[in-house]
Amino acid sequence: MVSYYIIKRPKRFCLQKLISTERKYYLMSTVVEYICPDCGTLLMHDNPVTLESMKDVHIQLCAVKRQQSMAAQAIKPTAAAQKPSVTQVQKAAAPAQPTPSMASPPTAVATPTLGGDTTISLSGTGTNYSKAEGPIDPEFKSKRQVVGSFQGIKVWGPIDPPGQLGIWGTQVTVDYDICIADGACIEACPVNVYEWLDTPGHPGSDKKTFMAREKDCIFCMACENVCPPQCVKIFQKG
Ligand code: SF4
Ligand code: SF4
């Protein structure tokens, strides 16, 4: 008398249907079953102890399980090899040391705002208003005096803040009483020399282009050429 079944799942075989069918048998008898999670083999027996033994033997002999185990063993060393070492991680975390060939050109690195001496105030109580027409006087350095500085940038008088602000800068100079704050010079500058400076109360515009990083200037003349009212004058060193 056959007291147990070992049913292999054939190709294109509906296991669920089989289980359903066999469960009918199970309901009519005391047969218990085990389905291998790896290969799908269905083990059935009416003695649970015997079925447990069958299950143990099958687990040891299951070809699919063995193949999966071998595949996992083969993958493990590969994964370990791909895992970065502590040294590699530390190297990746460390900032890259620029080599001479990798170093950025000086034109691409903007220095921070100077933050130098400031001896003038933009929020004065002056009554002179000096909205002027361009262009900037290219000879202003021989006609005006330095009356102070703002964050280290020279200011050429006369000034009477907030309505009269004079000409600012040494190499990169802008006549603030002409500037209309359209931003063309900021857009044109390839090395980010300029930034906006609020100048509330000035009749020309309530902000100006401040040459905060004029030492970065590469004298490309772009800002001088694009300025609509021609209030920019670039003086090359030497
Ligand atoms: S001359 Fe060229 S680099 Fe210098 S401030 Fe003008 S746009 Fe910038
Ligand atoms: S381009 Fe001339 S007017 Fe326009 S923001 Fe610059 S300095 Fe002022």
Coordinates of C-alpha atoms and ligand atoms in Angstrom, one line a residue:
M1 CA 0.0 0.0 0.0
V2 CA 1.4 3.4 -0.9
S3 CA 1.2 5.7 2.0
Y4 CA 2.9 8.8 0.8
Y5 CA 3.3 10.9 -2.4
I6 CA 6.2 12.8 -3.8
I7 CA 4.9 14.9 -6.6
K8 CA 7.3 16.9 -8.8
R9 CA 6.0 20.0 -10.4
P10 CA 6.2 19.5 -14.2
K11 CA 6.8 22.3 -16.6
R12 CA 3.7 24.3 -17.4
F13 CA 1.9 22.5 -14.5
C14 CA -0.5 24.4 -12.4
L15 CA 0.7 23.8 -8.9
Q16 CA -2.1 25.7 -7.3
K17 CA -4.6 23.4 -9.0
L18 CA -2.7 20.4 -7.9
I19 CA -2.6 21.6 -4.3
S20 CA -6.3 22.3 -4.5
T21 CA -6.9 18.9 -5.8
E22 CA -4.7 17.2 -3.2
R23 CA -6.2 19.2 -0.4
K24 CA -9.5 17.5 -1.2
Y25 CA -7.8 14.3 -0.6
Y26 CA -6.3 15.8 2.5
L27 CA -9.7 16.6 3.8
M28 CA -10.9 13.1 3.3
S29 CA -7.8 11.6 5.0
T30 CA -5.2 12.4 7.6
V31 CA -2.5 13.2 5.0
V32 CA -0.3 16.2 5.7
E33 CA 1.8 17.9 3.2
Y34 CA 5.0 19.9 2.6
I35 CA 5.8 22.1 -0.4
C36 CA 9.4 22.8 -1.0
P37 CA 9.8 26.6 -1.2
D38 CA 12.8 26.2 -3.6
C39 CA 11.7 23.6 -6.2
G40 CA 7.9 23.4 -5.5
T41 CA 8.0 19.7 -4.8
L42 CA 4.9 18.6 -2.9
L43 CA 5.5 15.9 -0.1
M44 CA 2.5 14.2 1.5
H45 CA 2.1 11.6 4.1
D46 CA -0.5 10.6 6.6
N47 CA 2.1 10.3 9.4
P48 CA 3.5 13.7 10.4
V49 CA 6.7 12.2 11.8
T50 CA 7.4 10.4 8.5
L51 CA 6.6 13.5 6.6
E52 CA 9.1 15.5 8.7
S53 CA 11.8 12.9 7.8
M54 CA 10.9 13.1 4.2
K55 CA 11.1 16.9 4.4
D56 CA 14.6 16.7 6.0
V57 CA 15.9 14.3 3.3
H58 CA 14.4 16.5 0.5
I59 CA 16.0 19.6 1.9
Q60 CA 19.4 17.9 1.8
L61 CA 18.9 16.6 -1.7
C62 CA 17.0 19.4 -3.3
A63 CA 18.8 20.3 -6.5
V64 CA 17.3 23.7 -6.8
K65 CA 18.3 24.6 -3.3
R66 CA 21.8 23.4 -3.9
Q67 CA 22.1 25.4 -7.1
Q68 CA 20.9 28.6 -5.3
S69 CA 23.3 28.0 -2.5
M70 CA 26.3 27.6 -4.9
A71 CA 25.2 30.7 -6.7
A72 CA 25.1 32.7 -3.5
Q73 CA 28.6 31.4 -2.6
A74 CA 29.9 32.5 -5.9
I75 CA 28.5 36.0 -5.6
K76 CA 29.8 36.7 -2.1
P77 CA 33.5 37.1 -2.9
T78 CA 32.6 39.4 -5.8
A79 CA 30.5 41.6 -3.6
A80 CA 33.3 41.7 -1.1
A81 CA 35.8 42.7 -3.8
Q82 CA 33.5 45.5 -4.9
K83 CA 33.1 46.8 -1.4
P84 CA 35.4 49.8 -1.0
S85 CA 38.0 49.5 1.7
V86 CA 38.3 51.9 4.6
T87 CA 41.3 53.5 2.8
Q88 CA 39.3 53.9 -0.4
V89 CA 36.4 55.5 1.6
Q90 CA 38.8 57.8 3.4
K91 CA 40.4 58.8 0.1
A92 CA 36.9 59.5 -1.4
A93 CA 35.9 61.6 1.6
A94 CA 39.1 63.6 1.6
P95 CA 39.1 66.8 -0.5
A96 CA 40.7 66.4 -3.9
Q97 CA 44.2 67.8 -4.0
P98 CA 44.5 69.9 -7.1
T99 CA 47.3 69.0 -9.4
P100 CA 48.9 71.7 -11.5
S101 CA 47.1 70.4 -14.5
M102 CA 43.8 70.2 -12.6
A103 CA 43.9 73.6 -10.9
S104 CA 41.2 75.9 -11.9
P105 CA 42.2 79.0 -13.9
P106 CA 42.4 82.0 -11.7
T107 CA 39.6 83.6 -13.7
A108 CA 37.1 80.9 -12.5
V109 CA 37.6 81.5 -8.7
A110 CA 36.1 84.6 -7.2
T111 CA 37.7 85.9 -4.0
P112 CA 35.3 86.8 -1.2
T113 CA 34.2 90.3 -0.7
L114 CA 37.2 92.3 0.7
G115 CA 35.5 93.6 3.8
G116 CA 38.1 96.3 4.1
D117 CA 37.9 99.7 5.7
T118 CA 34.6 101.6 5.4
T119 CA 34.8 105.3 6.2
I120 CA 31.7 106.6 4.4
S121 CA 28.0 106.1 5.0
L122 CA 25.4 105.5 2.4
S123 CA 22.6 106.6 4.7
G124 CA 23.6 110.2 5.1
T125 CA 21.4 113.3 5.3
G126 CA 22.8 115.1 2.3
T127 CA 20.7 117.4 0.2
N128 CA 22.7 117.4 -3.0
Y129 CA 21.3 115.2 -5.7
S130 CA 23.6 114.3 -8.5
K131 CA 21.9 112.3 -11.2
A132 CA 24.3 112.8 -14.1
E133 CA 24.5 111.8 -17.8
G134 CA 27.3 109.6 -19.1
P135 CA 29.9 109.0 -20.0
I136 CA 32.2 108.8 -17.0
D137 CA 35.0 111.3 -17.1
P138 CA 38.1 109.2 -18.0
E139 CA 40.3 111.9 -16.4
F140 CA 38.5 111.9 -13.1
K141 CA 41.5 110.7 -11.1
S142 CA 43.3 113.9 -11.8
K143 CA 40.3 116.1 -11.1
R144 CA 38.8 114.4 -8.0
Q145 CA 40.0 113.4 -4.5
V146 CA 39.6 110.2 -2.7
V147 CA 37.2 111.1 0.1
G148 CA 36.9 107.7 1.8
S149 CA 36.4 104.0 1.3
F150 CA 33.7 101.4 1.4
Q151 CA 34.8 97.9 2.3
G152 CA 38.3 98.8 1.1
I153 CA 37.1 100.3 -2.3
K154 CA 38.1 103.9 -2.9
V155 CA 35.4 106.5 -3.2
W156 CA 36.2 109.6 -5.2
G157 CA 34.3 112.8 -4.3
P158 CA 32.5 114.9 -4.1
I159 CA 29.9 112.9 -2.3
D160 CA 26.8 113.9 -0.3
P161 CA 24.9 110.6 0.6
P162 CA 22.4 109.5 -0.2
G163 CA 21.8 111.7 -3.3
Q164 CA 25.4 112.2 -4.5
L165 CA 27.8 109.2 -4.4
G166 CA 30.7 110.0 -6.6
I167 CA 32.9 107.6 -8.5
W168 CA 34.0 104.3 -6.9
G169 CA 36.9 102.0 -7.5
T170 CA 40.6 102.0 -8.5
Q171 CA 41.0 99.7 -11.5
V172 CA 37.3 99.0 -12.0
T173 CA 35.6 102.3 -11.6
V174 CA 31.9 103.2 -11.8
D175 CA 30.3 106.7 -11.6
Y176 CA 27.5 106.0 -9.2
D177 CA 25.8 109.2 -10.1
I178 CA 25.4 108.0 -13.7
C179 CA 24.7 104.2 -13.0
I180 CA 21.1 103.2 -13.7
A181 CA 21.4 99.7 -12.3
D182 CA 20.4 97.7 -15.3
G183 CA 22.9 95.0 -14.4
A184 CA 24.6 94.7 -17.8
C185 CA 28.0 94.8 -16.3
I186 CA 27.2 92.1 -13.7
E187 CA 26.0 89.8 -16.5
A188 CA 29.0 90.6 -18.7
C189 CA 31.8 90.1 -16.1
P190 CA 33.3 86.6 -16.5
V191 CA 35.0 86.7 -13.1
N192 CA 32.2 87.9 -10.9
V193 CA 33.9 91.2 -9.9
Y194 CA 30.6 92.9 -9.2
E195 CA 27.8 92.5 -6.7
W196 CA 24.7 94.7 -5.9
L197 CA 24.9 97.4 -3.3
D198 CA 21.8 99.1 -2.0
T199 CA 21.9 102.8 -2.4
P200 CA 18.4 104.0 -1.3
G201 CA 17.7 107.6 -1.9
H202 CA 19.9 108.1 -4.9
P203 CA 18.0 109.7 -7.8
G204 CA 19.7 107.6 -10.5
S205 CA 18.9 104.2 -9.0
D206 CA 18.4 102.7 -5.6
K207 CA 21.2 100.2 -6.1
K208 CA 24.6 100.2 -7.8
T209 CA 27.1 97.7 -9.0
F210 CA 29.8 97.4 -6.3
M211 CA 33.2 96.2 -7.5
A212 CA 33.7 94.1 -4.4
R213 CA 36.3 91.8 -6.1
E214 CA 38.0 94.4 -8.4
K215 CA 41.4 92.6 -7.7
D216 CA 40.0 89.7 -9.7
C217 CA 39.5 91.8 -12.8
I218 CA 41.2 90.4 -16.0
F219 CA 40.7 93.7 -17.9
C220 CA 38.5 92.1 -20.6
M221 CA 36.7 95.4 -20.9
A222 CA 33.3 93.7 -21.2
C223 CA 31.6 95.8 -18.5
E224 CA 32.9 99.0 -20.0
N225 CA 31.6 98.1 -23.4
V226 CA 28.1 97.0 -22.4
C227 CA 27.3 99.8 -20.0
P228 CA 24.4 101.8 -21.6
P229 CA 25.2 105.2 -20.0
Q230 CA 29.0 104.5 -20.2
C231 CA 29.6 105.0 -16.6
V232 CA 32.3 102.3 -16.3
K233 CA 36.0 103.0 -16.8
I234 CA 38.6 100.2 -16.5
F235 CA 42.2 101.2 -15.6
Q236 CA 44.8 98.6 -16.3
K237 CA 47.6 98.3 -13.8
G238 CA 51.0 99.7 -14.7
Ligands
SF4_1 S1 36.9 94.5 -17.3 FE1 36.1 92.4 -17.5 S2 36.9 91.3 -15.7 FE2 37.1 93.5 -15.3 S3 35.3 94.0 -14.1 FE3 34.9 94.5 -16.3 S4 33.9 92.6 -17.1 FE4 34.8 92.1 -15.1
SF4_2 S1 26.2 98.4 -16.9 FE1 26.6 100.6 -16.2 S2 24.6 101.4 -15.7 FE2 24.3 99.2 -15.8 S3 24.6 98.5 -13.7 FE3 26.6 98.4 -14.7 S4 27.6 100.3 -14.2 FE4 25.4 100.6 -13.8

